Short mmCIF file of C-alpha atoms and ligand atoms in Angstrom, two decimals:
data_model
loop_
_atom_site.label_atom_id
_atom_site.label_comp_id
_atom_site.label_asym_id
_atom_site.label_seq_id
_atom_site.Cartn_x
_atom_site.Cartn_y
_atom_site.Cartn_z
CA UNK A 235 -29.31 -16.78 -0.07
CA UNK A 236 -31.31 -13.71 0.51
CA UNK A 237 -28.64 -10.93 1.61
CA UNK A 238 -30.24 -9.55 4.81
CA UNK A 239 -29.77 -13.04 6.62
CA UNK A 240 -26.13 -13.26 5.90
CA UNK A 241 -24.15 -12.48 9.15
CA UNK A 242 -21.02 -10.64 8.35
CA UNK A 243 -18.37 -9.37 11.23
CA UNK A 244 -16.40 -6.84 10.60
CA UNK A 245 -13.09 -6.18 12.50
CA UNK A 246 -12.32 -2.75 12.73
CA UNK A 247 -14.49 0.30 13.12
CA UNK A 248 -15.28 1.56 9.38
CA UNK A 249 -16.43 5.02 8.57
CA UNK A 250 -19.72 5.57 9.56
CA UNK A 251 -21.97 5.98 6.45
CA UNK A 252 -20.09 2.30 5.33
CA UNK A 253 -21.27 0.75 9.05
CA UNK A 254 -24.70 2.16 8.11
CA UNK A 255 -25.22 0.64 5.05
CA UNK A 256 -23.59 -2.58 6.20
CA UNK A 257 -26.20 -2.27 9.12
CA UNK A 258 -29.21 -2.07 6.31
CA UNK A 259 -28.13 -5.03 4.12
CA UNK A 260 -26.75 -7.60 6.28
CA UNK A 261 -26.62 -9.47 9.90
CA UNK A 262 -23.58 -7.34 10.78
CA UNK A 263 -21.35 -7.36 13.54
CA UNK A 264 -19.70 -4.06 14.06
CA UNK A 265 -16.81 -3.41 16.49
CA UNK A 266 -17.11 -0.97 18.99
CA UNK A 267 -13.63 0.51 19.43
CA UNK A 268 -10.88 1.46 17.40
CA UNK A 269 -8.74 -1.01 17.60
CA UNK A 270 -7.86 -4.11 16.22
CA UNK A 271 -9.30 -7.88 17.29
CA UNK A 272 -7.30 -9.90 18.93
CA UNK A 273 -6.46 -13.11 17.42
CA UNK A 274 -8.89 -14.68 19.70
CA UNK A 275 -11.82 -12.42 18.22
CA UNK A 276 -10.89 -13.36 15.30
CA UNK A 277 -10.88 -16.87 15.54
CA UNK A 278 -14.33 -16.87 17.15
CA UNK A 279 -15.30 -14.48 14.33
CA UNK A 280 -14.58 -17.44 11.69
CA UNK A 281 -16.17 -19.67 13.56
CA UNK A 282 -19.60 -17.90 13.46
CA UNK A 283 -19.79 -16.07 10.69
CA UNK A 284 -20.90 -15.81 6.64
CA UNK A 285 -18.82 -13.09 5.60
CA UNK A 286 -15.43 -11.58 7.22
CA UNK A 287 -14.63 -7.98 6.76
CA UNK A 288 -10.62 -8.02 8.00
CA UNK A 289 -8.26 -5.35 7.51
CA UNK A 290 -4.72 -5.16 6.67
CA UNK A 291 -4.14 -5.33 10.78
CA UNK A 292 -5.46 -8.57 11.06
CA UNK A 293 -3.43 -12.03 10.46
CA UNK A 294 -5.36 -13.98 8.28
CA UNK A 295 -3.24 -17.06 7.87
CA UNK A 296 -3.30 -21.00 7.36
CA UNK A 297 -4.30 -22.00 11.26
CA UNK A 298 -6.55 -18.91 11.20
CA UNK A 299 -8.71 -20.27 8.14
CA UNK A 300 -8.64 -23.88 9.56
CA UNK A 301 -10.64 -22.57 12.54
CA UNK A 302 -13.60 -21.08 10.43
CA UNK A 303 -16.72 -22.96 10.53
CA UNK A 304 -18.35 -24.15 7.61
CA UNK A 305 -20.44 -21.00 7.14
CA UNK A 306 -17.89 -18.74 6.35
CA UNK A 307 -17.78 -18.51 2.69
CA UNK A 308 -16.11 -14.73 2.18
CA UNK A 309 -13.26 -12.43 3.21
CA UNK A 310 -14.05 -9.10 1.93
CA UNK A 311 -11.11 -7.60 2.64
CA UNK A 312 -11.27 -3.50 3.30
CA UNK A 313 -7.78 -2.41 1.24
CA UNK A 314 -6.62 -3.29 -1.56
CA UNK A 315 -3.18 -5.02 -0.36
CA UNK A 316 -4.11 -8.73 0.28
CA UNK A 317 -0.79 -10.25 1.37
CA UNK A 318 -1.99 -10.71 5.11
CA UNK A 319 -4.58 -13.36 4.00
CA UNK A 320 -3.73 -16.87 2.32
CA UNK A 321 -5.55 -16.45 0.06
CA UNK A 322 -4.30 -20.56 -1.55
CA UNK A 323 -5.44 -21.73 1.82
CA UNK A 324 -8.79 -19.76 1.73
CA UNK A 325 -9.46 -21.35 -1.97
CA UNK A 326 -8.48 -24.78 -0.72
CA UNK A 327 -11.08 -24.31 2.01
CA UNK A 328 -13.72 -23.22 -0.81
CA UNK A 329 -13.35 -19.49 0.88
CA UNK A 330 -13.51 -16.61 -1.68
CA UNK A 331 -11.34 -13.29 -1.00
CA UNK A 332 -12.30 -10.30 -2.35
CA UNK A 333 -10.17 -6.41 -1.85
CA UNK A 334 -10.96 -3.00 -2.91
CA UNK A 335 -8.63 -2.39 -5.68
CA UNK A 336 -8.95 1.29 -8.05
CA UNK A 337 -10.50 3.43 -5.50
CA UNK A 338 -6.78 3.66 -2.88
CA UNK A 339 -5.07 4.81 -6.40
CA UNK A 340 -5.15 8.22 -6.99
CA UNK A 341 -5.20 9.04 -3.14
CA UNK A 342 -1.84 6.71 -2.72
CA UNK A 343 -0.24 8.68 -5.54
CA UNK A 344 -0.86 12.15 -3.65
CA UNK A 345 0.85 10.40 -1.07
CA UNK A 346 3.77 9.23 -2.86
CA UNK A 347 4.32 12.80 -4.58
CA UNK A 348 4.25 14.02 -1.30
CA UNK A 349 6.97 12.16 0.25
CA UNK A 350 8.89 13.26 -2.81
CA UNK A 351 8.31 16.55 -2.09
CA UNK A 352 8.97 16.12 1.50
CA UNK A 353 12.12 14.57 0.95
CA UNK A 354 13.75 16.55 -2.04
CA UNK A 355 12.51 20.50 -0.26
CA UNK A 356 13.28 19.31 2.84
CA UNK A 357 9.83 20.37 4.23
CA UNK A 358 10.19 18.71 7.82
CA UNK A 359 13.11 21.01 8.32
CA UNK A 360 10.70 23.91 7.17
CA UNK A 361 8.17 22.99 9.28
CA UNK A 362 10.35 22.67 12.68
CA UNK A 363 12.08 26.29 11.67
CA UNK A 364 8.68 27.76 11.86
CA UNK A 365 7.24 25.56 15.09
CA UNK A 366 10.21 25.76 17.04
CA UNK A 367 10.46 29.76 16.20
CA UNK A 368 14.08 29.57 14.68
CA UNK A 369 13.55 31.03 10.81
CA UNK A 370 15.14 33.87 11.51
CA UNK A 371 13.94 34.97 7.55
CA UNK A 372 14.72 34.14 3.93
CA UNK A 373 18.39 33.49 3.25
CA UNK A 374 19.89 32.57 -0.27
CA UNK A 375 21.41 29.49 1.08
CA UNK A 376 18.77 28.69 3.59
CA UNK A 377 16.81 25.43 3.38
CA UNK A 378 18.24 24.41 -0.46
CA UNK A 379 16.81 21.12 -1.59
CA UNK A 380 16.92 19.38 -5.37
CA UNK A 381 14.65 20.42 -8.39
CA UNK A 382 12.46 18.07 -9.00
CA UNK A 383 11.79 18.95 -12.94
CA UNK A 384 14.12 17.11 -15.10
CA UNK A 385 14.56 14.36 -12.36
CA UNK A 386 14.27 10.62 -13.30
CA UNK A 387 12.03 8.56 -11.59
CA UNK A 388 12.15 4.92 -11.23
CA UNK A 389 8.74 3.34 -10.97
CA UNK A 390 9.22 -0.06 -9.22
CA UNK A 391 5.90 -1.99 -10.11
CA UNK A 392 3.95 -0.19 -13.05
CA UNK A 393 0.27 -0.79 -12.07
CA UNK A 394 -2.76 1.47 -12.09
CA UNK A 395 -0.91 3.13 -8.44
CA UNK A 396 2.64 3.39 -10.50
CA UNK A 397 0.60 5.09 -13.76
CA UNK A 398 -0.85 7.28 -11.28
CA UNK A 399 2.03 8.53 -9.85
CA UNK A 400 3.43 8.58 -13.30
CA UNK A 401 1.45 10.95 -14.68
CA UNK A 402 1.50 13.43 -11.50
CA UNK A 403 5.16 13.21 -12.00
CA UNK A 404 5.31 13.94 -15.65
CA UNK A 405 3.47 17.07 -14.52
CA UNK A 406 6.60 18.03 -12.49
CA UNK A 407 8.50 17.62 -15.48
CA UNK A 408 10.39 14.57 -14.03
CA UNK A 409 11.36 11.43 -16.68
CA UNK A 410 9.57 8.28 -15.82
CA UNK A 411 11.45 5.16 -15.87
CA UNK A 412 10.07 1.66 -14.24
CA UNK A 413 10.76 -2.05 -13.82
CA UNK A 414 7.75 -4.92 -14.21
CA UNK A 415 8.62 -8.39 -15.03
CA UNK A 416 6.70 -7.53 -18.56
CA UNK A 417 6.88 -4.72 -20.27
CA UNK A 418 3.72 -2.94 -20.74
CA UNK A 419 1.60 -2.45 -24.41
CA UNK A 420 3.33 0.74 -26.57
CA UNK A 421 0.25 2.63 -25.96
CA UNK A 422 0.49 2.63 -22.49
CA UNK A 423 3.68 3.48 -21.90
CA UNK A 424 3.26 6.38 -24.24
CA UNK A 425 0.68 7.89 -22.09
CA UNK A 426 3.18 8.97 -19.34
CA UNK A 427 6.26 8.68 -21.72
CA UNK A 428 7.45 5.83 -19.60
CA UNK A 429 10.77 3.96 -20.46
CA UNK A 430 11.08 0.18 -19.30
CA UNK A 431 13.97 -1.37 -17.20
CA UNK A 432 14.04 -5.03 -17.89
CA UNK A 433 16.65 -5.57 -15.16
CA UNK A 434 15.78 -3.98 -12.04
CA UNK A 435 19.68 -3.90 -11.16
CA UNK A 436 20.31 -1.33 -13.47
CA UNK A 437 17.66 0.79 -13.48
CA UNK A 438 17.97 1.07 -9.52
CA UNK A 439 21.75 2.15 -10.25
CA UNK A 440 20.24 5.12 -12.15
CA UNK A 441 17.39 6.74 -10.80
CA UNK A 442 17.21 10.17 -8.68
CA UNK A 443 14.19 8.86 -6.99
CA UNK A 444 12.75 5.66 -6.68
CA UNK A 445 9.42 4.64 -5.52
CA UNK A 446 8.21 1.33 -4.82
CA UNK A 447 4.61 0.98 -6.15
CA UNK A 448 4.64 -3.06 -6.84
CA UNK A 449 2.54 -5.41 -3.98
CA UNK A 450 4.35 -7.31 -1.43
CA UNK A 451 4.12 -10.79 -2.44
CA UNK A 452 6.48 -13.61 -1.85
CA UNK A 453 8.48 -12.75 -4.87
CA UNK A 454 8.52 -9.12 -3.87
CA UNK A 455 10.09 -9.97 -0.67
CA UNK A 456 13.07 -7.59 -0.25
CA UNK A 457 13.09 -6.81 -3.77
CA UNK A 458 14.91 -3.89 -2.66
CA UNK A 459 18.01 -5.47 -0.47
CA UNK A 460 21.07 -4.50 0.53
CA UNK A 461 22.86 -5.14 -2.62
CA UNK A 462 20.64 -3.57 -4.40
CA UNK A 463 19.95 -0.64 -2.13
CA UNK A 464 24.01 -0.49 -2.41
CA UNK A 465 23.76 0.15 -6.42
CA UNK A 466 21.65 3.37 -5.47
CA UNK A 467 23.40 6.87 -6.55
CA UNK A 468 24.73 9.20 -3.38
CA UNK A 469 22.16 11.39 -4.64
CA UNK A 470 19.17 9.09 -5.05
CA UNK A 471 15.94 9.29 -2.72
CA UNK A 472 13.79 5.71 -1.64
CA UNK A 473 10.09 6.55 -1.99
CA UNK A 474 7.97 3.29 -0.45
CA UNK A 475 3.65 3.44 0.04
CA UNK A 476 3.54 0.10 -1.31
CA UNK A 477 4.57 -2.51 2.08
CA UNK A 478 7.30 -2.72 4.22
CA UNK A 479 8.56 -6.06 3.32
CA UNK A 480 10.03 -5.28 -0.43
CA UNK A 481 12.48 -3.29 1.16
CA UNK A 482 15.06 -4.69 3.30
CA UNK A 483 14.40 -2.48 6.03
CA UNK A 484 17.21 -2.64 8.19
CA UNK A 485 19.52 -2.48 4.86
CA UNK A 486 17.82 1.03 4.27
CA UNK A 487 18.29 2.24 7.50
CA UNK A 488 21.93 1.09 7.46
CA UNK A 489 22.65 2.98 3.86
CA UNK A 490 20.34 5.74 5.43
CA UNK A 491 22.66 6.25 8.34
CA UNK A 492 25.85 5.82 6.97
CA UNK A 493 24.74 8.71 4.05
CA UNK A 494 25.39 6.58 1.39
CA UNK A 495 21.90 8.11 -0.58
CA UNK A 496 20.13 10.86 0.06
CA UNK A 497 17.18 10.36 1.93
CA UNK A 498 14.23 8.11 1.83
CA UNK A 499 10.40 8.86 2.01
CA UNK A 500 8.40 6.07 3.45
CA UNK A 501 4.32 5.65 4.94
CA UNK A 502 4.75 1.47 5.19
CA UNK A 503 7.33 -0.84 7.20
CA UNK A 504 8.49 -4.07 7.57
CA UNK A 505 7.15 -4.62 10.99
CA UNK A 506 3.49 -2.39 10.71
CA UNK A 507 3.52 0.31 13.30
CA UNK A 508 6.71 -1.44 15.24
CA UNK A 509 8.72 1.40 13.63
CA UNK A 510 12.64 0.57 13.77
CA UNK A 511 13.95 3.22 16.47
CA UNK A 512 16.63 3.72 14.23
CA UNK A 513 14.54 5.53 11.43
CA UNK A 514 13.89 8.14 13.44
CA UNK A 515 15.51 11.71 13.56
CA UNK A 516 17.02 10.89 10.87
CA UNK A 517 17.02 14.37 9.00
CA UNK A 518 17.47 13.00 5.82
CA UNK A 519 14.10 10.45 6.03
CA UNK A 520 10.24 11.67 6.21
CA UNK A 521 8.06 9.52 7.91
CA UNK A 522 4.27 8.80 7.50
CA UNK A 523 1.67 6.30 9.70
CA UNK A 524 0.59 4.27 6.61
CA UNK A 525 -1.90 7.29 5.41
CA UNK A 526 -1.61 6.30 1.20
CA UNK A 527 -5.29 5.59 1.07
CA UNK A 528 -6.17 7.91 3.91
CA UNK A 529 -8.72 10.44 2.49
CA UNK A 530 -12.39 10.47 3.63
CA UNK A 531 -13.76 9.60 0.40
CA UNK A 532 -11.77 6.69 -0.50
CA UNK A 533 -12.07 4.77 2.78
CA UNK A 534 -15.90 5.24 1.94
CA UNK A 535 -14.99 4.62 -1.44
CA UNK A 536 -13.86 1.26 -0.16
CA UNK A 537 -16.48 0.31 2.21
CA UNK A 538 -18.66 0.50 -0.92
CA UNK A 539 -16.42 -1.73 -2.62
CA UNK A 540 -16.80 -4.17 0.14
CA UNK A 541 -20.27 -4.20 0.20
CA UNK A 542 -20.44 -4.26 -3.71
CA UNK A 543 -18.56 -7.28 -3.01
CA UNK A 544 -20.42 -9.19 -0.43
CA UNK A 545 -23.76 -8.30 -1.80
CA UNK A 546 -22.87 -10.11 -5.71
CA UNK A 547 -21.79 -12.94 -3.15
CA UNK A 548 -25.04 -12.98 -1.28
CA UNK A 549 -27.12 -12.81 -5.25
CA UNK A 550 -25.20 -16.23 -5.61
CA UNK A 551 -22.30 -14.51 -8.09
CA UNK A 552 -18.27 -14.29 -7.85
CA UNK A 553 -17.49 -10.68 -6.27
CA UNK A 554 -16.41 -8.52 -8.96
CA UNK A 555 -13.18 -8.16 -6.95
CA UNK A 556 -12.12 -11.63 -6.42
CA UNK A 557 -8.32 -12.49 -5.74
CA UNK A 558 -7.34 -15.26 -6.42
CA UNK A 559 -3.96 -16.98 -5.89
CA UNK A 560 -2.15 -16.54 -9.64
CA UNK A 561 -2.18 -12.58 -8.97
CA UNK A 562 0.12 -13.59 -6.53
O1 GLV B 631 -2.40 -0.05 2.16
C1 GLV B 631 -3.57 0.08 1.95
C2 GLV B 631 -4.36 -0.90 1.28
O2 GLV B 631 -3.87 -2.02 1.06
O3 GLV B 631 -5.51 -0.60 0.93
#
């Protein structure tokens, strides 16, 4: 199937060197404001097109993927977190799913050393002294937060993000500790001097910081809940750029409130930008608008991904970045 004549829409506006290209290779569909389709876009989207380019702001479930016509053979997914598309209804349907995994790492890592930052030197409370006009100058108590050299750091989901922050964190001097179901190959963990957890329980119970760097998948669901949030140390800090839902949200906000750890850094939650009211002003927690991947180059960096992927489609071969159900 000769690329130019496949019709892909795509359902957010993209950067605008990726809409170009896109614009060269294929019949594309481009959406003309910022914001997300409705579900009724969407389903008329399916029904018409080759290829979908969703983000992770659009639904792409069971009834969704029953509505697609019989053209539409691809969801190239822009992101690298899949878990709003079925993808086991997609196969069924003889659908292929595709994401843009490697290029969101290092940028996510930046993201998740900041928080820790953030959260340990109390920089919000820096920042408001300064914008509000109340730093009055330096004071040897003024502003004290936590070290972070020596620190140990619990890596919840040891994947190329998790080795990325790993090794950032190493530079800080902090000890790198993390839970996966397996443990990964000597060599590996050598590189960032990492020591595994096989029970999560325990590990949790003895980190200064954790950060949650595993996908949300169903068996990720609320890895982090309230009894585990409750083996936490006073002193420990709850880093998440991963997804909302492996943290029980409203159990963090609960422990957050009632100061039973120290503070929490997140950029994700459990219901997208419906931000629980209760997370906010809290002094102890730094916020973010889901910014992990959020640099110029790699949302480029993953519009090229995409259209790596839908173009090794259109040549009549698997996209190099397939998902498929078992990574689930
Ligand atoms: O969260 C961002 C992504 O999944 O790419």
């Amino acid at each position: 199937m000769p690329s130019k004549r496949l019709s892909v829409v795509v359902t957010r506006r993209l950067p605008e060197v990726v809409e170009t290209r896109l614009t060269e290779l294929f019949d594309v569909r481009l959406r003309d404001d910022d914001t997300p389709m409705t579900r009724a876009e969407i389903v008329a989207a399916v029904k018409e097109a080759d290829v979908l380019v969703p983000t992770l702001s659009d639904t792409i479930d069971a009834s969704l993927i029953a509505q697609a016509g019989e053209r539409l053979r691809l969801i190239a997914n822009y992101g690298a977190g899949f878990d709003h598309i079925d993808v086991e209804t997609a196969r069924q349907r003889g659908i292929l799913v595709s994401n843009t995994p490697g290029v969101v790492t290092e940028d996510t890592a930046d993201i998740v050393l900041s928080l820790i930052l953030a959260v340990t030197r109390r920089l919000p409370e820096g920042l408001g002294a300064m914008q509000s006009g109340d730093w009055s100058g330096w004071a040897p108590t003024a502003f004290l937060g936590g070290r972070l050299g020596g620190r140990r750091l619990g890596i919840l989901g040891m994947g190329r993000i998790g080795m990325a922050v790993a090794r950032r964190a190493r530079a800080f001097g902090m000890q790198i500790h993390y839970h996966n179901r397996r443990r990964l190959r000597p060599e590996v963990e050598e590189q960032v001097e990492a020591t595994w957890w096989e029970s999560l329980d325990q590990m949790v119970a003895r980190m200064d910081i954790i950060s949650v760097n595993c996908p949300h998948t169903p068996s990720t669901f609320h890895l982090l809940n309230s009894r585990r949030l409750k083996l936490l140390k006073p002193s420990a800090v709850v880093v998440n750029t991963s997804r909302g839902e492996v943290i029980d949200e409203a159990a963090l906000t609960r422990i957050l409130k009632a100061g039973e750890i120290a503070g929490a850094g997140l950029d994700v939650y459990e219901q997208g930008s419906q931000l629980n009211p209760e997370l906010r002003n809290q002094p102890n927690v730094v916020l973010l608008p889901h910014m992990g991947s959020a640099t110029e180059e790699g949302r480029v960096e993953m519009g090229e991904k995409v259209i790596i992927n839908i173009k090794t489609f259109a040549d009549g071969h698997r996209p190099p970045d397939q998902v498929v159900p078992s990574m689930l």
